[in-house]
PDB file of C-alpha atoms and ligand atoms in Angstrom:
ATOM      1  CA  UNK A  17     118.769 120.861  84.329  1.00 43.00           C
ATOM      2  CA  UNK A  18     118.362 124.633  84.851  1.00 43.00           C
ATOM      3  CA  UNK A  19     120.066 126.457  87.684  1.00 41.00           C
ATOM      4  CA  UNK A  20     118.000 129.646  88.000  1.00 41.00           C
ATOM      5  CA  UNK A  21     116.904 130.865  91.428  1.00 43.00           C
ATOM      6  CA  UNK A  22     113.915 129.335  93.147  1.00 42.00           C
ATOM      7  CA  UNK A  23     112.812 132.056  95.538  1.00 43.00           C
ATOM      8  CA  UNK A  24     109.218 131.663  94.384  1.00 45.00           C
ATOM      9  CA  UNK A  25     108.782 128.300  95.983  1.00 48.00           C
ATOM     10  CA  UNK A  26     110.491 128.508  99.345  1.00 57.00           C
ATOM     11  CA  UNK A  27     108.799 126.096 101.688  1.00 73.00           C
ATOM     12  CA  UNK A  28     106.534 124.523  99.141  1.00 92.00           C
ATOM     13  CA  UNK A  29     106.261 120.789  98.648  1.00 97.00           C
ATOM     14  CA  UNK A  30     105.035 118.896  95.630  1.00 98.00           C
ATOM     15  CA  UNK A  31     103.676 115.378  95.651  1.00 98.00           C
ATOM     16  CA  UNK A  32     104.932 114.093  92.302  1.00 98.00           C
ATOM     17  CA  UNK A  33     102.954 110.840  92.444  1.00 98.00           C
ATOM     18  CA  UNK A  34      99.660 110.021  94.160  1.00 98.00           C
ATOM     19  CA  UNK A  35      96.421 108.154  93.499  1.00 98.00           C
ATOM     20  CA  UNK A  36      93.901 110.496  95.121  1.00 98.00           C
ATOM     21  CA  UNK A  37      91.208 109.317  92.711  1.00 98.00           C
ATOM     22  CA  UNK A  38      91.142 105.967  94.562  1.00 97.00           C
ATOM     23  CA  UNK A  39      87.819 105.780  96.457  1.00 95.00           C
ATOM     24  CA  UNK A  40      89.279 105.897  99.990  1.00 94.00           C
ATOM     25  CA  UNK A  41      90.955 109.234  99.219  1.00 96.00           C
ATOM     26  CA  UNK A  42      88.404 110.642  96.760  1.00 96.00           C
ATOM     27  CA  UNK A  43      85.715 110.290  99.454  1.00 95.00           C
ATOM     28  CA  UNK A  44      87.713 112.648 101.715  1.00 96.00           C
ATOM     29  CA  UNK A  45      88.721 115.199  99.085  1.00 96.00           C
ATOM     30  CA  UNK A  46      87.890 118.416 101.015  1.00 96.00           C
ATOM     31  CA  UNK A  47      89.952 117.167 103.972  1.00 97.00           C
ATOM     32  CA  UNK A  48      92.785 115.951 101.685  1.00 97.00           C
ATOM     33  CA  UNK A  49      92.993 119.382 100.030  1.00 97.00           C
ATOM     34  CA  UNK A  50      92.818 121.253 103.348  1.00 97.00           C
ATOM     35  CA  UNK A  51      95.674 119.183 104.777  1.00 97.00           C
ATOM     36  CA  UNK A  52      97.729 119.809 101.634  1.00 97.00           C
ATOM     37  CA  UNK A  53      97.232 123.562 102.113  1.00 96.00           C
ATOM     38  CA  UNK A  54      98.105 123.389 105.834  1.00 95.00           C
ATOM     39  CA  UNK A  55     101.332 121.575 105.003  1.00 95.00           C
ATOM     40  CA  UNK A  56     102.234 123.789 102.030  1.00 96.00           C
ATOM     41  CA  UNK A  57     101.859 120.944  99.570  1.00 97.00           C
ATOM     42  CA  UNK A  58     101.038 123.159  96.635  1.00 96.00           C
ATOM     43  CA  UNK A  59     100.732 120.679  93.759  1.00 97.00           C
ATOM     44  CA  UNK A  60     100.012 116.983  93.315  1.00 98.00           C
ATOM     45  CA  UNK A  61     100.230 114.753  90.284  1.00 98.00           C
ATOM     46  CA  UNK A  62      97.424 112.185  90.256  1.00 98.00           C
ATOM     47  CA  UNK A  63      98.666 109.163  88.342  1.00 98.00           C
ATOM     48  CA  UNK A  64      96.514 106.960  86.151  1.00 98.00           C
ATOM     49  CA  UNK A  65      96.694 103.159  86.553  1.00 98.00           C
ATOM     50  CA  UNK A  66      94.229 101.947  83.922  1.00 98.00           C
ATOM     51  CA  UNK A  67      91.901 103.260  81.248  1.00 98.00           C
ATOM     52  CA  UNK A  68      88.562 102.537  82.995  1.00 97.00           C
ATOM     53  CA  UNK A  69      89.626 104.700  85.960  1.00 97.00           C
ATOM     54  CA  UNK A  70      91.173 107.427  83.828  1.00 98.00           C
ATOM     55  CA  UNK A  71      88.015 109.615  83.769  1.00 98.00           C
ATOM     56  CA  UNK A  72      88.146 109.902  87.582  1.00 97.00           C
ATOM     57  CA  UNK A  73      91.794 111.011  87.367  1.00 98.00           C
ATOM     58  CA  UNK A  74      91.041 113.587  84.691  1.00 98.00           C
ATOM     59  CA  UNK A  75      87.989 114.858  86.587  1.00 97.00           C
ATOM     60  CA  UNK A  76      90.125 115.769  89.620  1.00 97.00           C
ATOM     61  CA  UNK A  77      92.637 117.596  87.427  1.00 97.00           C
ATOM     62  CA  UNK A  78      89.848 119.491  85.720  1.00 97.00           C
ATOM     63  CA  UNK A  79      88.208 120.411  89.010  1.00 97.00           C
ATOM     64  CA  UNK A  80      91.272 121.615  90.954  1.00 96.00           C
ATOM     65  CA  UNK A  81      93.870 123.987  89.457  1.00 95.00           C
ATOM     66  CA  UNK A  82      96.789 122.550  91.468  1.00 96.00           C
ATOM     67  CA  UNK A  83      96.014 118.904  90.739  1.00 97.00           C
ATOM     68  CA  UNK A  84      97.568 117.512  87.564  1.00 98.00           C
ATOM     69  CA  UNK A  85      97.171 114.117  85.963  1.00 98.00           C
ATOM     70  CA  UNK A  86      98.759 111.453  83.773  1.00 98.00           C
ATOM     71  CA  UNK A  87      97.389 108.778  81.458  1.00 98.00           C
ATOM     72  CA  UNK A  88      98.635 105.206  81.376  1.00 98.00           C
ATOM     73  CA  UNK A  89      98.165 101.581  82.379  1.00 98.00           C
ATOM     74  CA  UNK A  90     100.125 100.162  85.317  1.00 98.00           C
ATOM     75  CA  UNK A  91     102.234  97.027  84.726  1.00 97.00           C
ATOM     76  CA  UNK A  92     100.482  95.185  87.598  1.00 96.00           C
ATOM     77  CA  UNK A  93      97.031  95.513  85.993  1.00 96.00           C
ATOM     78  CA  UNK A  94      96.729  92.256  84.108  1.00 94.00           C
ATOM     79  CA  UNK A  95      93.042  92.002  83.183  1.00 93.00           C
ATOM     80  CA  UNK A  96      92.412  95.471  81.892  1.00 97.00           C
ATOM     81  CA  UNK A  97      91.988  96.948  78.401  1.00 96.00           C
ATOM     82  CA  UNK A  98      95.350  97.183  76.637  1.00 97.00           C
ATOM     83  CA  UNK A  99      96.098 100.734  75.455  1.00 98.00           C
ATOM     84  CA  UNK A 100      97.333 101.531  71.962  1.00 98.00           C
ATOM     85  CA  UNK A 101      99.771 104.333  71.198  1.00 98.00           C
ATOM     86  CA  UNK A 102      97.012 106.225  69.363  1.00 98.00           C
ATOM     87  CA  UNK A 103      94.671 105.923  72.339  1.00 98.00           C
ATOM     88  CA  UNK A 104      97.252 107.221  74.818  1.00 98.00           C
ATOM     89  CA  UNK A 105      98.166 110.076  72.487  1.00 98.00           C
ATOM     90  CA  UNK A 106      94.524 111.064  72.145  1.00 98.00           C
ATOM     91  CA  UNK A 107      93.790 110.882  75.889  1.00 98.00           C
ATOM     92  CA  UNK A 108      96.948 112.856  76.675  1.00 98.00           C
ATOM     93  CA  UNK A 109      95.824 115.733  74.481  1.00 98.00           C
ATOM     94  CA  UNK A 110      94.677 117.893  77.388  1.00 97.00           C
ATOM     95  CA  UNK A 111      96.519 120.734  79.180  1.00 96.00           C
ATOM     96  CA  UNK A 112      96.176 119.079  82.607  1.00 97.00           C
ATOM     97  CA  UNK A 113      97.545 115.724  81.405  1.00 98.00           C
ATOM     98  CA  UNK A 114     101.245 116.317  81.911  1.00 98.00           C
ATOM     99  CA  UNK A 115     102.703 112.808  81.757  1.00 98.00           C
ATOM    100  CA  UNK A 116     102.410 109.293  80.324  1.00 98.00           C
ATOM    101  CA  UNK A 117     102.163 106.495  82.906  1.00 97.00           C
ATOM    102  CA  UNK A 118     102.471 104.963  85.205  1.00 98.00           C
ATOM    103  CA  UNK A 119     104.111 102.349  83.072  1.00 98.00           C
ATOM    104  CA  UNK A 120     107.118 100.071  83.401  1.00 98.00           C
ATOM    105  CA  UNK A 121     107.897  96.533  84.513  1.00 97.00           C
ATOM    106  CA  UNK A 122     107.128  94.660  87.707  1.00 96.00           C
ATOM    107  CA  UNK A 123     108.536  91.149  87.987  1.00 95.00           C
ATOM    108  CA  UNK A 124     107.945  91.126  91.745  1.00 93.00           C
ATOM    109  CA  UNK A 125     104.149  91.151  91.773  1.00 86.00           C
ATOM    110  CA  UNK A 126     103.530  89.007  88.679  1.00 84.00           C
ATOM    111  CA  UNK A 127     105.152  85.843  87.363  1.00 84.00           C
ATOM    112  CA  UNK A 128     105.131  83.796  84.155  1.00 87.00           C
ATOM    113  CA  UNK A 129     105.516  85.096  80.630  1.00 91.00           C
ATOM    114  CA  UNK A 130     105.457  88.863  81.025  1.00 94.00           C
ATOM    115  CA  UNK A 131     106.062  89.730  77.374  1.00 96.00           C
ATOM    116  CA  UNK A 132     102.722  91.593  77.456  1.00 97.00           C
ATOM    117  CA  UNK A 133     104.140  93.844  80.178  1.00 97.00           C
ATOM    118  CA  UNK A 134     107.178  94.669  78.062  1.00 98.00           C
ATOM    119  CA  UNK A 135     104.957  95.360  75.017  1.00 98.00           C
ATOM    120  CA  UNK A 136     102.728  97.634  77.112  1.00 98.00           C
ATOM    121  CA  UNK A 137     105.807  99.492  78.346  1.00 98.00           C
ATOM    122  CA  UNK A 138     107.012 100.011  74.747  1.00 98.00           C
ATOM    123  CA  UNK A 139     103.568 101.383  73.826  1.00 98.00           C
ATOM    124  CA  UNK A 140     103.861 104.019  76.578  1.00 98.00           C
ATOM    125  CA  UNK A 141     107.379 105.062  75.557  1.00 97.00           C
ATOM    126  CA  UNK A 142     106.163 105.524  71.971  1.00 97.00           C
ATOM    127  CA  UNK A 143     103.217 107.615  73.196  1.00 98.00           C
ATOM    128  CA  UNK A 144     105.588 109.733  75.272  1.00 97.00           C
ATOM    129  CA  UNK A 145     107.813 110.386  72.260  1.00 96.00           C
ATOM    130  CA  UNK A 146     104.800 111.314  70.161  1.00 96.00           C
ATOM    131  CA  UNK A 147     103.162 113.621  72.726  1.00 97.00           C
ATOM    132  CA  UNK A 148     106.481 114.957  74.119  1.00 96.00           C
ATOM    133  CA  UNK A 149     105.079 114.349  77.611  1.00 97.00           C
ATOM    134  CA  UNK A 150     107.385 112.800  80.259  1.00 98.00           C
ATOM    135  CA  UNK A 151     107.168 109.159  81.323  1.00 98.00           C
ATOM    136  CA  UNK A 152     106.348 107.986  84.840  1.00 98.00           C
ATOM    137  CA  UNK A 153     108.124 104.643  85.203  1.00 98.00           C
ATOM    138  CA  UNK A 154     107.434 101.979  87.812  1.00 98.00           C
ATOM    139  CA  UNK A 155     110.178  99.355  88.027  1.00 97.00           C
ATOM    140  CA  UNK A 156     110.410  96.523  90.515  1.00 95.00           C
ATOM    141  CA  UNK A 157     112.748  93.512  90.325  1.00 94.00           C
ATOM    142  CA  UNK A 158     113.073  94.274  86.616  1.00 96.00           C
ATOM    143  CA  UNK A 159     115.685  96.996  86.370  1.00 97.00           C
ATOM    144  CA  UNK A 160     117.866  95.434  83.640  1.00 97.00           C
ATOM    145  CA  UNK A 161     114.905  94.968  81.269  1.00 97.00           C
ATOM    146  CA  UNK A 162     113.523  98.390  82.205  1.00 98.00           C
ATOM    147  CA  UNK A 163     116.729 100.193  81.253  1.00 97.00           C
ATOM    148  CA  UNK A 164     117.212  98.014  78.144  1.00 97.00           C
ATOM    149  CA  UNK A 165     113.706  98.799  76.832  1.00 97.00           C
ATOM    150  CA  UNK A 166     114.099 102.497  77.679  1.00 97.00           C
ATOM    151  CA  UNK A 167     117.215 102.517  75.509  1.00 95.00           C
ATOM    152  CA  UNK A 168     115.719 100.397  72.720  1.00 96.00           C
ATOM    153  CA  UNK A 169     112.648 102.611  72.463  1.00 96.00           C
ATOM    154  CA  UNK A 170     114.505 105.887  72.843  1.00 94.00           C
ATOM    155  CA  UNK A 171     113.181 107.064  76.191  1.00 95.00           C
ATOM    156  CA  UNK A 172     115.183 109.997  77.543  1.00 90.00           C
ATOM    157  CA  UNK A 173     116.300 113.223  75.968  1.00 82.00           C
ATOM    158  CA  UNK A 174     119.604 111.881  74.649  1.00 77.00           C
ATOM    159  CA  UNK A 175     117.750 109.726  72.186  1.00 77.00           C
ATOM    160  CA  UNK A 176     115.297 112.268  70.866  1.00 80.00           C
ATOM    161  CA  UNK A 177     112.744 111.135  73.431  1.00 82.00           C
ATOM    162  CA  UNK A 178     111.413 112.855  76.495  1.00 90.00           C
ATOM    163  CA  UNK A 179     112.709 112.786  80.066  1.00 93.00           C
ATOM    164  CA  UNK A 180     110.746 111.326  82.911  1.00 97.00           C
ATOM    165  CA  UNK A 181     110.832 109.927  86.403  1.00 98.00           C
ATOM    166  CA  UNK A 182     111.609 106.572  87.989  1.00 98.00           C
ATOM    167  CA  UNK A 183     108.907 106.693  90.624  1.00 98.00           C
ATOM    168  CA  UNK A 184     108.930 105.132  94.112  1.00 98.00           C
ATOM    169  CA  UNK A 185     112.544 104.212  93.556  1.00 98.00           C
ATOM    170  CA  UNK A 186     113.878 101.179  95.452  1.00 97.00           C
ATOM    171  CA  UNK A 187     116.595  99.938  93.090  1.00 97.00           C
ATOM    172  CA  UNK A 188     120.381 100.240  93.350  1.00 97.00           C
ATOM    173  CA  UNK A 189     122.549 103.326  92.947  1.00 98.00           C
ATOM    174  CA  UNK A 190     123.813 101.879  89.661  1.00 98.00           C
ATOM    175  CA  UNK A 191     120.258 101.677  88.275  1.00 97.00           C
ATOM    176  CA  UNK A 192     119.599 105.242  89.454  1.00 98.00           C
ATOM    177  CA  UNK A 193     122.702 106.451  87.636  1.00 98.00           C
ATOM    178  CA  UNK A 194     121.680 104.679  84.418  1.00 97.00           C
ATOM    179  CA  UNK A 195     118.294 106.383  84.570  1.00 97.00           C
ATOM    180  CA  UNK A 196     119.880 109.765  85.297  1.00 97.00           C
ATOM    181  CA  UNK A 197     122.094 109.256  82.220  1.00 95.00           C
ATOM    182  CA  UNK A 198     118.847 109.244  80.230  1.00 95.00           C
ATOM    183  CA  UNK A 199     117.861 112.495  82.009  1.00 95.00           C
ATOM    184  CA  UNK A 200     115.362 110.777  84.237  1.00 97.00           C
ATOM    185  CA  UNK A 201     114.656 111.969  87.767  1.00 98.00           C
ATOM    186  CA  UNK A 202     114.573 109.606  90.733  1.00 98.00           C
ATOM    187  CA  UNK A 203     111.473 109.975  92.900  1.00 98.00           C
ATOM    188  CA  UNK A 204     111.701 109.113  96.581  1.00 98.00           C
ATOM    189  CA  UNK A 205     108.654 107.841  98.459  1.00 98.00           C
ATOM    190  CA  UNK A 206     107.841 107.312 102.146  1.00 97.00           C
ATOM    191  CA  UNK A 207     109.822 104.069 102.014  1.00 98.00           C
ATOM    192  CA  UNK A 208     112.893 106.213 102.716  1.00 98.00           C
ATOM    193  CA  UNK A 209     111.554 106.889 106.226  1.00 97.00           C
ATOM    194  CA  UNK A 210     111.355 103.170 107.095  1.00 97.00           C
ATOM    195  CA  UNK A 211     113.993 101.881 109.506  1.00 95.00           C
ATOM    196  CA  UNK A 212     114.802  98.885 107.289  1.00 96.00           C
ATOM    197  CA  UNK A 213     115.341 100.978 104.143  1.00 97.00           C
ATOM    198  CA  UNK A 214     119.096 101.322 104.636  1.00 97.00           C
ATOM    199  CA  UNK A 215     119.917 100.658 100.981  1.00 98.00           C
ATOM    200  CA  UNK A 216     117.519 103.353  99.761  1.00 98.00           C
ATOM    201  CA  UNK A 217     118.808 105.816 102.368  1.00 98.00           C
ATOM    202  CA  UNK A 218     122.330 105.247 101.022  1.00 98.00           C
ATOM    203  CA  UNK A 219     121.124 105.819  97.445  1.00 98.00           C
ATOM    204  CA  UNK A 220     119.564 109.148  98.494  1.00 98.00           C
ATOM    205  CA  UNK A 221     122.798 110.186 100.184  1.00 98.00           C
ATOM    206  CA  UNK A 222     124.783 109.399  97.045  1.00 98.00           C
ATOM    207  CA  UNK A 223     122.535 111.142  94.500  1.00 98.00           C
ATOM    208  CA  UNK A 224     122.531 114.912  93.894  1.00 98.00           C
ATOM    209  CA  UNK A 225     119.403 116.809  94.952  1.00 98.00           C
ATOM    210  CA  UNK A 226     119.209 118.000  91.342  1.00 97.00           C
ATOM    211  CA  UNK A 227     118.139 114.462  90.391  1.00 98.00           C
ATOM    212  CA  UNK A 228     115.412 113.979  93.002  1.00 98.00           C
ATOM    213  CA  UNK A 229     111.658 114.316  93.204  1.00 98.00           C
ATOM    214  CA  UNK A 230     109.513 113.410  96.209  1.00 98.00           C
ATOM    215  CA  UNK A 231     106.175 111.606  96.270  1.00 98.00           C
ATOM    216  CA  UNK A 232     103.684 109.780  98.458  1.00 98.00           C
ATOM    217  CA  UNK A 233     102.276 107.105  96.082  1.00 98.00           C
ATOM    218  CA  UNK A 234      99.251 107.546  98.358  1.00 98.00           C
ATOM    219  CA  UNK A 235      97.101 105.785  99.476  1.00 96.00           C
ATOM    220  CA  UNK A 236     100.031 103.335  99.764  1.00 95.00           C
ATOM    221  CA  UNK A 237     103.320 103.579 101.667  1.00 93.00           C
ATOM    222  CA  UNK A 238     102.563 106.140 104.357  1.00 94.00           C
ATOM    223  CA  UNK A 239     105.827 107.497 105.778  1.00 94.00           C
ATOM    224  CA  UNK A 240     106.829 107.244 109.415  1.00 94.00           C
ATOM    225  CA  UNK A 241     105.077 108.328 111.729  1.00 93.00           C
ATOM    226  CA  UNK A 242     101.961 107.257 109.793  1.00 92.00           C
ATOM    227  CA  UNK A 243     103.324 103.910 108.596  1.00 92.00           C
ATOM    228  CA  UNK A 244     100.543 101.342 108.086  1.00 90.00           C
ATOM    229  CA  UNK A 245      97.846 104.028 107.921  1.00 93.00           C
ATOM    230  CA  UNK A 246      96.339 105.457 104.720  1.00 94.00           C
ATOM    231  CA  UNK A 247      98.747 107.836 103.036  1.00 97.00           C
ATOM    232  CA  UNK A 248      97.853 111.215 101.502  1.00 98.00           C
ATOM    233  CA  UNK A 249      99.660 114.033  99.660  1.00 98.00           C
ATOM    234  CA  UNK A 250     100.127 116.189 102.800  1.00 97.00           C
ATOM    235  CA  UNK A 251     102.542 113.563 104.144  1.00 97.00           C
ATOM    236  CA  UNK A 252     105.080 114.224 101.397  1.00 98.00           C
ATOM    237  CA  UNK A 253     106.630 116.663 103.884  1.00 96.00           C
ATOM    238  CA  UNK A 254     107.843 113.697 105.906  1.00 97.00           C
ATOM    239  CA  UNK A 255     109.644 112.352 102.853  1.00 98.00           C
ATOM    240  CA  UNK A 256     111.296 115.754 102.378  1.00 98.00           C
ATOM    241  CA  UNK A 257     112.305 115.811 106.059  1.00 97.00           C
ATOM    242  CA  UNK A 258     114.043 112.447 105.799  1.00 98.00           C
ATOM    243  CA  UNK A 259     115.828 113.454 102.580  1.00 98.00           C
ATOM    244  CA  UNK A 260     117.022 116.642 104.319  1.00 97.00           C
ATOM    245  CA  UNK A 261     118.252 114.640 107.308  1.00 98.00           C
ATOM    246  CA  UNK A 262     120.070 112.099 105.123  1.00 98.00           C
ATOM    247  CA  UNK A 263     121.726 114.773 103.006  1.00 98.00           C
ATOM    248  CA  UNK A 264     122.347 117.088 105.953  1.00 97.00           C
ATOM    249  CA  UNK A 265     120.827 120.125 104.250  1.00 97.00           C
ATOM    250  CA  UNK A 266     118.053 122.459 105.450  1.00 96.00           C
ATOM    251  CA  UNK A 267     114.516 121.251 104.792  1.00 96.00           C
ATOM    252  CA  UNK A 268     113.833 124.414 102.773  1.00 95.00           C
ATOM    253  CA  UNK A 269     116.586 123.432 100.343  1.00 96.00           C
ATOM    254  CA  UNK A 270     114.996 120.036  99.725  1.00 97.00           C
ATOM    255  CA  UNK A 271     111.585 121.673  99.298  1.00 96.00           C
ATOM    256  CA  UNK A 272     112.882 124.274  96.855  1.00 95.00           C
ATOM    257  CA  UNK A 273     115.056 121.974  94.837  1.00 97.00           C
ATOM    258  CA  UNK A 274     112.529 119.140  94.429  1.00 97.00           C
ATOM    259  CA  UNK A 275     109.816 121.649  93.512  1.00 96.00           C
ATOM    260  CA  UNK A 276     112.133 123.221  90.938  1.00 96.00           C
ATOM    261  CA  UNK A 277     112.921 119.775  89.539  1.00 97.00           C
ATOM    262  CA  UNK A 278     109.202 119.064  89.221  1.00 97.00           C
ATOM    263  CA  UNK A 279     108.626 122.336  87.339  1.00 96.00           C
ATOM    264  CA  UNK A 280     111.575 121.654  85.087  1.00 95.00           C
ATOM    265  CA  UNK A 281     110.307 118.173  84.157  1.00 96.00           C
ATOM    266  CA  UNK A 282     106.573 118.825  83.825  1.00 96.00           C
ATOM    267  CA  UNK A 283     104.621 121.535  82.026  1.00 86.00           C
ATOM    268  CA  UNK A 284     102.930 122.960  85.127  1.00 89.00           C
ATOM    269  CA  UNK A 285     101.849 126.425  86.273  1.00 77.00           C
ATOM    270  CA  UNK A 286     103.854 127.523  89.315  1.00 77.00           C
TER     271      UNK A 286
HETATM  272 ZN1   ZN B 133     104.071 102.431  90.892  1.00 62.91          ZN
HETATM  273 ZN1   ZN B 134     101.603 104.711  91.731  1.00 62.91          ZN
END
C-alpha cells in the first residue's frame, strides 16, 4: 500500500459502501447530497445487490460525479436472477463501475443447502479477476468458507487476482488478518459505535489504519447517535470519530488515511 502524502484530502470522508439507490434514500437525494457536502463526505460508493436494481445504481453514478457504483448480487438475495461471469464482466465495463459485489457468504440470514451461494461467490471472484476490478465481500457466520473460496478462486493480489474489501466487518481479528494477507481492506461500519460491539472495537484497535476503510451500509446500521433511524452517507463521520477515539489518533488522520486507502484500492478521481 502506497505511503505518499495525503495533503489533498485533509478532513474529507468517504463512504465506501452505501445503498442510496434504495427508495427511502433515493427519494431524498438532494438532501442526502447536501448533508454529504456539509459533513465533507466527498465520495460514496453505491453498492449493487441484484441485477434488477442495478440500473438504479448505475443511474446515480452517471448523474453525480462523486458517486461511484459496483455490480453484483448479494448472497442474501435468494430469488433473483443468477449472474454469469460474462454478464458481470459486461455490466462492469463502465468507468463509474469500480467494483464487483457485493458478494460473499451469509450463513446467518439463510439456512439449508447454500451451495448456490458459494457458486455465486465464485462467479463474482472470476468476474473480478477478468475485469481487474476489486471485490466487495460480505461475510457473516461463514468466515472459514469465505477465506477458503477466496484462496481457491485466487482472490487477492498475491494470487494474480485483484484486491478488495471485507465490508461491514464483524468477524474476528484472525479473519481480518487472513483477509489482509490477501491484500484486502477491512471496512468498518456504524456497528463500531454500538456499546455492545466490544469485540469489533478490539479488532479496530489491533489493526493498522493502513488496512481500514469506513462505510455506512446505509440505509442500515445508523451509528450512534442515530442508532435505529435511517442511515445515510453523511453519518460516516461518526464511524471515523469512533475509530479515531479507539486508536487514539486525531480525527483528521483517520479521515486522511481511510480516504487514501479508498483511492489506492479503487480507480476513482480524487
Ligand atoms: Zn453486506
Ligand atoms: Zn451492503
